[in-house]
Structures are given as structure tokens and as C-alpha cells.
Coordinates of C-alpha atoms and ligand atoms in Angstrom, one line a residue:
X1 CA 46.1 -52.2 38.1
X2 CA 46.0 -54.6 35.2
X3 CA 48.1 -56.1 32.6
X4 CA 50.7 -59.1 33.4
X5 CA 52.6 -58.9 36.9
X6 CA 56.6 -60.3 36.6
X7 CA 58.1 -59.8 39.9
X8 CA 61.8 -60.7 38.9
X9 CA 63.6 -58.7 36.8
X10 CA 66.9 -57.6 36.6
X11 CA 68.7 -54.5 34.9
X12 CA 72.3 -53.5 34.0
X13 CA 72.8 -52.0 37.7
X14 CA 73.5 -55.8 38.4
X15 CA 73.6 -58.3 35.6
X16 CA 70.9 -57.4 33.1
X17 CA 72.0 -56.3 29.8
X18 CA 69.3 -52.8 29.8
X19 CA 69.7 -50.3 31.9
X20 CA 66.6 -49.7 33.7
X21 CA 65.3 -47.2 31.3
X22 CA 65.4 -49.4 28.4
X23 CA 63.8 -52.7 30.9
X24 CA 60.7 -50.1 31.6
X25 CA 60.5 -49.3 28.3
X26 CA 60.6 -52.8 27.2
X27 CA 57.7 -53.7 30.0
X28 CA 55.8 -51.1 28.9
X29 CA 56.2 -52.1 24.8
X30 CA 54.9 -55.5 25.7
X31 CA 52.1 -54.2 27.5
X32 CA 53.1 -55.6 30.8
X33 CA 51.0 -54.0 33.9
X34 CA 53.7 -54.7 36.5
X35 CA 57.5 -55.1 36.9
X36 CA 59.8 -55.3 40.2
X37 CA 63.1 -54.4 39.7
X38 CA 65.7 -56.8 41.2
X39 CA 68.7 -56.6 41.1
X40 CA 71.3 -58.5 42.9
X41 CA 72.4 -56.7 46.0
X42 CA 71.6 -53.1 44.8
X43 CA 68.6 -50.5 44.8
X44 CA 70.6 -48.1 42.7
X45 CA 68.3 -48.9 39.5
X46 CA 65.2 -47.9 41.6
X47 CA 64.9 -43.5 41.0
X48 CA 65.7 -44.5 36.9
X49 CA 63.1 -47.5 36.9
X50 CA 60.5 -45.1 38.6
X51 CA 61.1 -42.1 36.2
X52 CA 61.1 -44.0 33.2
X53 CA 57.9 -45.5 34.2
X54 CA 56.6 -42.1 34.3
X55 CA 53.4 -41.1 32.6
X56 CA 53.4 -44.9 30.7
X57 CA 50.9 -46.7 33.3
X58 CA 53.2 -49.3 33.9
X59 CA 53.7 -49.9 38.0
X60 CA 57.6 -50.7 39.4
X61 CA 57.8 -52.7 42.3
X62 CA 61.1 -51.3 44.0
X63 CA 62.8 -54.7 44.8
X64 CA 65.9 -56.3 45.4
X65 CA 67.3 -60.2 45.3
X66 CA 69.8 -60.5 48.0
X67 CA 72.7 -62.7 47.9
X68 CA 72.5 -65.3 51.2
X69 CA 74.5 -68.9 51.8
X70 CA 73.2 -71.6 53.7
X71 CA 75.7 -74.5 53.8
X72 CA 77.9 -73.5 50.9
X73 CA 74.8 -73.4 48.9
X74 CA 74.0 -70.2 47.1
X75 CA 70.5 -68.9 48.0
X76 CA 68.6 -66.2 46.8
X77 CA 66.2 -64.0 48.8
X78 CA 63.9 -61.6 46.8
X79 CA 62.8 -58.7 48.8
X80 CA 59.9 -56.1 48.0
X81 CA 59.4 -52.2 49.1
X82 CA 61.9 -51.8 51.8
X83 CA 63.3 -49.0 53.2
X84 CA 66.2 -48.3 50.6
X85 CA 67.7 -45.9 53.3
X86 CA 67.8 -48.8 56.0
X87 CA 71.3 -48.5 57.5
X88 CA 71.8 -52.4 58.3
X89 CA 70.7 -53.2 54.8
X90 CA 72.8 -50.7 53.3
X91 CA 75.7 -52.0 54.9
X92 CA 75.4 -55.8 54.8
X93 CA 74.7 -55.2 50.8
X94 CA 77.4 -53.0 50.1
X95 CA 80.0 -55.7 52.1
X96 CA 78.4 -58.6 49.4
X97 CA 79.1 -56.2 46.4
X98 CA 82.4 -55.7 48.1
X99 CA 83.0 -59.5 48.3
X100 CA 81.4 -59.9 44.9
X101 CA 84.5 -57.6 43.2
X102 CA 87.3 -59.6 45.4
X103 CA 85.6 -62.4 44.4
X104 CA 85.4 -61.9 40.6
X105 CA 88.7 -60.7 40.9
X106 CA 90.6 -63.5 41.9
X107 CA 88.2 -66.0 39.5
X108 CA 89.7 -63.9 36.7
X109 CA 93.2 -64.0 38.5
X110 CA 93.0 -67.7 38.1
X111 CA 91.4 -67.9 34.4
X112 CA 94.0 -65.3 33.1
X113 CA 96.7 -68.2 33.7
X114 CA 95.0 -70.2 31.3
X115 CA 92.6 -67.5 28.5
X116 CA 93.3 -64.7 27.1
X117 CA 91.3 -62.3 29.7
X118 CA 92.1 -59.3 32.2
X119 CA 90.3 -57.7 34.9
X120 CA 89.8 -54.5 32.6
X121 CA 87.8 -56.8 29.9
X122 CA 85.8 -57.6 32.7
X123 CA 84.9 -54.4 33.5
X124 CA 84.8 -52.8 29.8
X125 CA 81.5 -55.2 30.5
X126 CA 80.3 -53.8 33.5
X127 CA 78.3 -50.4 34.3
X128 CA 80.5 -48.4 36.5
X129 CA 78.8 -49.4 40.2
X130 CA 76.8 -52.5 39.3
X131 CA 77.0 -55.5 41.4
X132 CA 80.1 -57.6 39.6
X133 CA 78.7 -61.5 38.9
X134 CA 80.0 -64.4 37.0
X135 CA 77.7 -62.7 34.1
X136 CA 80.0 -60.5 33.5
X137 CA 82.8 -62.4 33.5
X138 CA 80.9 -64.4 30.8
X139 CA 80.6 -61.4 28.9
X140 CA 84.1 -60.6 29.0
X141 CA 85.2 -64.5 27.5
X142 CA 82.2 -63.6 24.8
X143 CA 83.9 -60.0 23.5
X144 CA 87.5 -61.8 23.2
X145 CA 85.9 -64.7 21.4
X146 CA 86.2 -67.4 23.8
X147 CA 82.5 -68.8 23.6
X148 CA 79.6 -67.8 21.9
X149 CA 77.3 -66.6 24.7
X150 CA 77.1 -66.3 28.5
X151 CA 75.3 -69.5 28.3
X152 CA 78.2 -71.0 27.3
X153 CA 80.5 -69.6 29.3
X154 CA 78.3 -71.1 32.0
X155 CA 77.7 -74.5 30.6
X156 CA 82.0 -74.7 29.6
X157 CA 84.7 -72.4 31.4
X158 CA 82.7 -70.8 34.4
X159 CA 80.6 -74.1 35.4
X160 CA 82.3 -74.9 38.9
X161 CA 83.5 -78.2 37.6
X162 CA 86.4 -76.5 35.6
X163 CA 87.6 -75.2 39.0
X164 CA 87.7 -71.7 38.4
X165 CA 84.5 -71.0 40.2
X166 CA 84.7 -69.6 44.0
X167 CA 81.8 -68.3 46.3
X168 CA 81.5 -64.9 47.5
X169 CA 80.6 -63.8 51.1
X170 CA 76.9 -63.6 51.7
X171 CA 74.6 -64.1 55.1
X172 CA 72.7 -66.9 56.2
X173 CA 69.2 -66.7 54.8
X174 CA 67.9 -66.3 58.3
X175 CA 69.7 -63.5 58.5
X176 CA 68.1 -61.8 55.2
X177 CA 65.3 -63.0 56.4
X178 CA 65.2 -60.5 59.0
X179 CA 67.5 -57.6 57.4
X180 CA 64.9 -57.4 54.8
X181 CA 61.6 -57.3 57.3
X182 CA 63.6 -55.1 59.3
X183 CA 63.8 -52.9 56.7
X184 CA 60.2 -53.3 55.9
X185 CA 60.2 -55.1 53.7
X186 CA 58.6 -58.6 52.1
X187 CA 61.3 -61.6 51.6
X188 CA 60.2 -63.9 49.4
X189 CA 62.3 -67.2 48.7
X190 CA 64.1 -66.9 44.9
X191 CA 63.5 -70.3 42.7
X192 CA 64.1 -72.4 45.3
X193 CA 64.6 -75.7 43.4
X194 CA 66.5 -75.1 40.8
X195 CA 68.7 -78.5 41.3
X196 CA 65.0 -80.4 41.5
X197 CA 62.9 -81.7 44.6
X198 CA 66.0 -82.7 46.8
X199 CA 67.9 -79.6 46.4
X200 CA 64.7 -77.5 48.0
X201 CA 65.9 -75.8 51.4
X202 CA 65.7 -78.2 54.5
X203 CA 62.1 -78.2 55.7
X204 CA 63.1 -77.4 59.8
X205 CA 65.6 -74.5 57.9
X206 CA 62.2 -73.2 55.9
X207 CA 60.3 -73.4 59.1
X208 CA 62.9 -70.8 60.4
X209 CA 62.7 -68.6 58.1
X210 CA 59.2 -68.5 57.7
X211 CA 59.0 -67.8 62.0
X212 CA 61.0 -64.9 60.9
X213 CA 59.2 -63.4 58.4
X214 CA 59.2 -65.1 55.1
X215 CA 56.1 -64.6 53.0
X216 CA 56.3 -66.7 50.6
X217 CA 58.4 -68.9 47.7
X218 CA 58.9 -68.4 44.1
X219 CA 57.3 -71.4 42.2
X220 CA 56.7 -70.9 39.0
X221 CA 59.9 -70.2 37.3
X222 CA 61.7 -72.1 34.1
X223 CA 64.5 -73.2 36.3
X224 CA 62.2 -74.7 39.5
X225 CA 62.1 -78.3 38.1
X226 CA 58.5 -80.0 37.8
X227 CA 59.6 -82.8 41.1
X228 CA 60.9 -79.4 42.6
X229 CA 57.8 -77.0 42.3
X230 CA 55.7 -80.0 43.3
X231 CA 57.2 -80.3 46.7
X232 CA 57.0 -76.2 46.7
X233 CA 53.7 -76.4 46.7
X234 CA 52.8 -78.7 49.5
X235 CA 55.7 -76.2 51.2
X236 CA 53.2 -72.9 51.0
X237 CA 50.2 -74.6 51.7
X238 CA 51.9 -76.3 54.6
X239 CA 53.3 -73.3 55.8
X240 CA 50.7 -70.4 54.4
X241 CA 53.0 -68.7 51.9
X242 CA 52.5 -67.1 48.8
X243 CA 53.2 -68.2 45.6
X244 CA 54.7 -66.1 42.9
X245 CA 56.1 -66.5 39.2
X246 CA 58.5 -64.8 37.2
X247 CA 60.5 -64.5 34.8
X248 CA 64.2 -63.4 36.2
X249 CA 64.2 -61.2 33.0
X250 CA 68.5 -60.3 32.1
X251 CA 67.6 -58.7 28.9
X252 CA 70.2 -60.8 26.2
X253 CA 71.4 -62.1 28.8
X254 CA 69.6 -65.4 29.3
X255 CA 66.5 -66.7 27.2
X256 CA 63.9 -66.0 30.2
X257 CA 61.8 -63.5 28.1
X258 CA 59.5 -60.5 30.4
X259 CA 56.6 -62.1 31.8
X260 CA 57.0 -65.9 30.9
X261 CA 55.8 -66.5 34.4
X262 CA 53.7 -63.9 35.8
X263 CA 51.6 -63.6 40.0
X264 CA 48.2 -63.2 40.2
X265 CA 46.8 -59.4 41.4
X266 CA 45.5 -60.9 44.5
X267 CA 49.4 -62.3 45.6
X268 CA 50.7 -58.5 44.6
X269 CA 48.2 -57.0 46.5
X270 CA 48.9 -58.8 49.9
X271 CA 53.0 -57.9 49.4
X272 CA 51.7 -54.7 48.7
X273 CA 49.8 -54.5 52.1
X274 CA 52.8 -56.5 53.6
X275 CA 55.3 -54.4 52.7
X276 CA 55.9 -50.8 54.6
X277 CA 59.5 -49.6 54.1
X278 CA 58.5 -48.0 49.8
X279 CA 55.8 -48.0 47.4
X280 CA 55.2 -49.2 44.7
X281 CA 55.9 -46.5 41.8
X282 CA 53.0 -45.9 39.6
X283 CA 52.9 -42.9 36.8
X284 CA 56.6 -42.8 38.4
X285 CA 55.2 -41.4 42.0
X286 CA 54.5 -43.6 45.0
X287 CA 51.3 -44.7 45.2
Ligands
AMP301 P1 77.2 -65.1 40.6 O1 76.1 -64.4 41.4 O2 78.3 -64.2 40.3 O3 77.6 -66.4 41.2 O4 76.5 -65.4 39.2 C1 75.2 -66.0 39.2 C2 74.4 -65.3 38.2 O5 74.7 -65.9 36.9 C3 72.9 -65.6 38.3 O6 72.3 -64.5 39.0 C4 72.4 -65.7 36.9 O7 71.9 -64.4 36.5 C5 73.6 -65.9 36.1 N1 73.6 -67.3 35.5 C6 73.7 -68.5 36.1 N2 73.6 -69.5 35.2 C7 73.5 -68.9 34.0 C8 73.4 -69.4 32.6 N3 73.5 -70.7 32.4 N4 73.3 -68.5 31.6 C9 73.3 -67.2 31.9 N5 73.3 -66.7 33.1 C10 73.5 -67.5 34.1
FE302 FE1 71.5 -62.8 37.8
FE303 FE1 68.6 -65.7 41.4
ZN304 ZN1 67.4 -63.1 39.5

């Protein structure tokens, strides 16, 4: 394998703006070596990922980044070649994109009082089966002229100080933790300090997870603060996990751009080794 390695990426089956045709063909136009697909809470991009990477050389991590909670705190889990098929992963994601829809529902409920917005121009924004976020919500204000851009809607009407936010079911992260090796497959902890060095995970929490199976922790990533990746760092050596980077590419739908932050061969090839529930896809056929 060669070329750049992004394990983060995320595709209209969830809230990227390409479908996951057009993100392989984007990967492959940059001359990326790698991608994992990850969207939130769904594998459905996985079959169109892997035939569109088809003949181009470009390898397609199946993947997924699972929606958990731990103390009213969103946190997401990236998992790696699981078993798609596994029935308690199947279920606990289809009860999140479940909650997700209640969820958005009601948000748009309450900002329907006060914009001019329905639940249909949320969905004239959504592919039909995606997992429903906030992004799409933002979307929706964007067509009808409300704000400029989703980053707008996030920094204005959807940030939760406005009071229109809500959280949506998800598990404990302990309890990814082991859906996802159960399945399989390799959990590795999505930016994880995002709100800087204090907002990293408890370190007897982290210890939990990692007795249950957590590889290792996303560090290089725009949104991990400097303060924040530094106390990352002394996180995995302390507690033998690997490091990744990427980009948590949403096509137009944020500025992270394919590959801003890439993983070295040698961390790809122990998730590789780690992983048994999938393949990797390369020409389009497991390897
Ligand atoms: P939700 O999962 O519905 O709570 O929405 C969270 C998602 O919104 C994340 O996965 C991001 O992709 C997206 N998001 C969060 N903040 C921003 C932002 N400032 N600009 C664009 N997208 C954002
Ligand atoms: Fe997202
Ligand atoms: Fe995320
Ligand atoms: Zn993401």
C-alpha cells in the first residue's frame, strides 16, 4: 500500500455532502492511498465505497463512528472492519438512528415556533436512509436562507446555547467499547479533546475502556486542541495505544479537507491485524 492514509471520512449515508461514490472518487483524484469510510451509526455506504474503489488502487477501510454518551457528554467511538452482519451491533445502531430522527424531529418542532422551517426541508436535505444529525438541520436553515453555511448554523441558531439543541440516545462508551470488539472489530477513541486538555475523557473512565478493548485515540485532528493532544499523548504512551490522524472529511460540509491529517502505514497495519470481523477493500475485493 502507499499513498496518504485518512481514517475518518464521512459520506452522504450520514452527514457528508458525496455520496460514497463521488468521496472514492475524490480520494482517488487526490492520489490518496487509503480512506475508511465513517459514517455515524451506519455501514450502508460500505458495498458503494468498495465498488467505486474498484480497479482505482485506492484501499477502503470499512468503518464506522458510533454515537456513545458518557455523562451527558457526546463521545465518539471510531470502529474499524467489524462484522457488518453482527446482530447486537445492528441493533444498538439502528435504535441511535432511531433516536437520532425523534431527536431531530422535535429540535425542528421547537425551531419551527420561531424560523421559517419544516420537518420536510429537513429531509429534502437528507438521503433517504442516512443517519439524521444536526448537519442536516443546518442544511435545511441554509436552502431557506436563514444563514450562510452549516458553520453558521452551528456557530448561531443550532449552538446549544440558543436552547434548541437536545441530545439523542446513545450507549456508554464502555459499552461500544465492547459492541464494537465483539463484533470484531478495532474502537478507536474519535478526537477526544475537542473542548481542550480538561475536556479529555476521565483517566480511571480511559482505563476502562482500554481493559475492554480500546486500541487507541485519535490525536491528530484540527479540532483536538494543542493543551488537548498533549495530554493525548502522555494518554497512549501511558496506556500503549495507537495514535491516528484524520481528517473527518464531510465533503462541503466543513473545511476539514481529505487527508489534512493522515496515520502512518505501520498504525494501519496493526488495526489491520487487529481487526477480524471485514477487510479492508482493495481493487474493490477484500484483501
Ligand atoms: P449531531 O450528531 O446531530 O449532534 O451533530 C453533530 C455533527 O455535526 C458532527 O458529527 C459534525 O459533523 C457536525 N458539526 C458539528 N459542529 C459543526 C460545525 N461547526 N460546522 C459543521 N458541522 C459541524
Ligand atoms: Fe459528522
Ligand atoms: Fe465525530
Ligand atoms: Zn466524524
Amino acid at each position: 500500500m502507499s499513498g496518504a492514509i485518512d481514517l475518518h471520512t464521512h459520506s452522504s449515508v450520514s452527514d457528508g455532502t458525496e455520496t460514497p461514490a463521488q468521496l472514492v472518487r475524490a480520494a482517488v483524484s487526490e492520489g490518496i492511498g487509503t480512506i475508511a469510510l465513517t459514517d455515524h451509526d451506519s455501514t450502508a455506504g460500505w458495498r458503494e465505497a468498495a465498488t467505486a474503489a474498484s480497479g482505482t488502487g485506492l484501499t477502503v477501510v470499512p468503518g464506522m463512528e458510533l454515537s456513545t454518551r458518557y455523562s451527558w457528554k457526546s463521545v465518539h467511538l471510531l470502529a474499524y472492519l467489524f462484522d457488518p452482519m453482527n446482530a447486537a451491533l445492528v441493533a444498538e445502531t439502528a435504535r441511535i438512528r432511531s433516536a437520532r430522527l425523534t431527536r431531530a424531529e422535535s429540535i425542528v418542532g421547537r425551531l419551527s415556533v420561531d424560523y421559517d422551517l419544516t420537518w420536510d426541508d429537513v429531509l429534502a436535505q437528507t438521503t433517504a436512509g442516512a443517519t439524521v444529525g444536526r448537519p442536516h438541520i443546518a442544511d435545511a436553515l441554509v436552502a431557506k436562507g436563514h444563514v450562510p453555511n452549516r458553520s453558521a448554523a452551528f456557530e448561531s441558531i443550532l449552538h446549544p446555547r440558543t436552547g434548541y439543541f437536545e441530545p439523542h440516545y446513545a450507549p456508554d462508551p464502555l459499552q461500544g467499547v465492547r459492541l464494537v470488539r465483539a463484533a470484531g472489530g478495532v474502537p478507536v477513541l474519535a478526537h477526544p479533546a475537542t473542548r481542550g486538555r480538561d475536556s479529555v475523557i476521565p483517566e480511571d473512565k480511559l482505563a476502562e475502556l482500554v481493559e475492554a478493548g480500546l486500541f487507541g485515540l485519535e490525536i491528530e485532528h484540527r479540532e483536538n486542541t494543542s493543551s488537548g493532544k498533549a495530554r493525548l499523548y502522555e494518554l497512549a504512551t501511558k496506556f500503549g495505544l495507537i495514535v491516528t490522524g484524520s481528517s473527518d472529511y464531510h465533503g462541503q460540509g466543513k473545511p476539514n479537507r481529505l487527508a489534512e491529517n493522515t496515520t502512518s502505514g505501520d498504525v494501519l497495519e496493526s488495526i489491520i491485524a487487529e481487526g477480524t470481523g471485514s477487510a479492508p477493500f482493495t481493487d474493490g475485493l477484500p484483501r
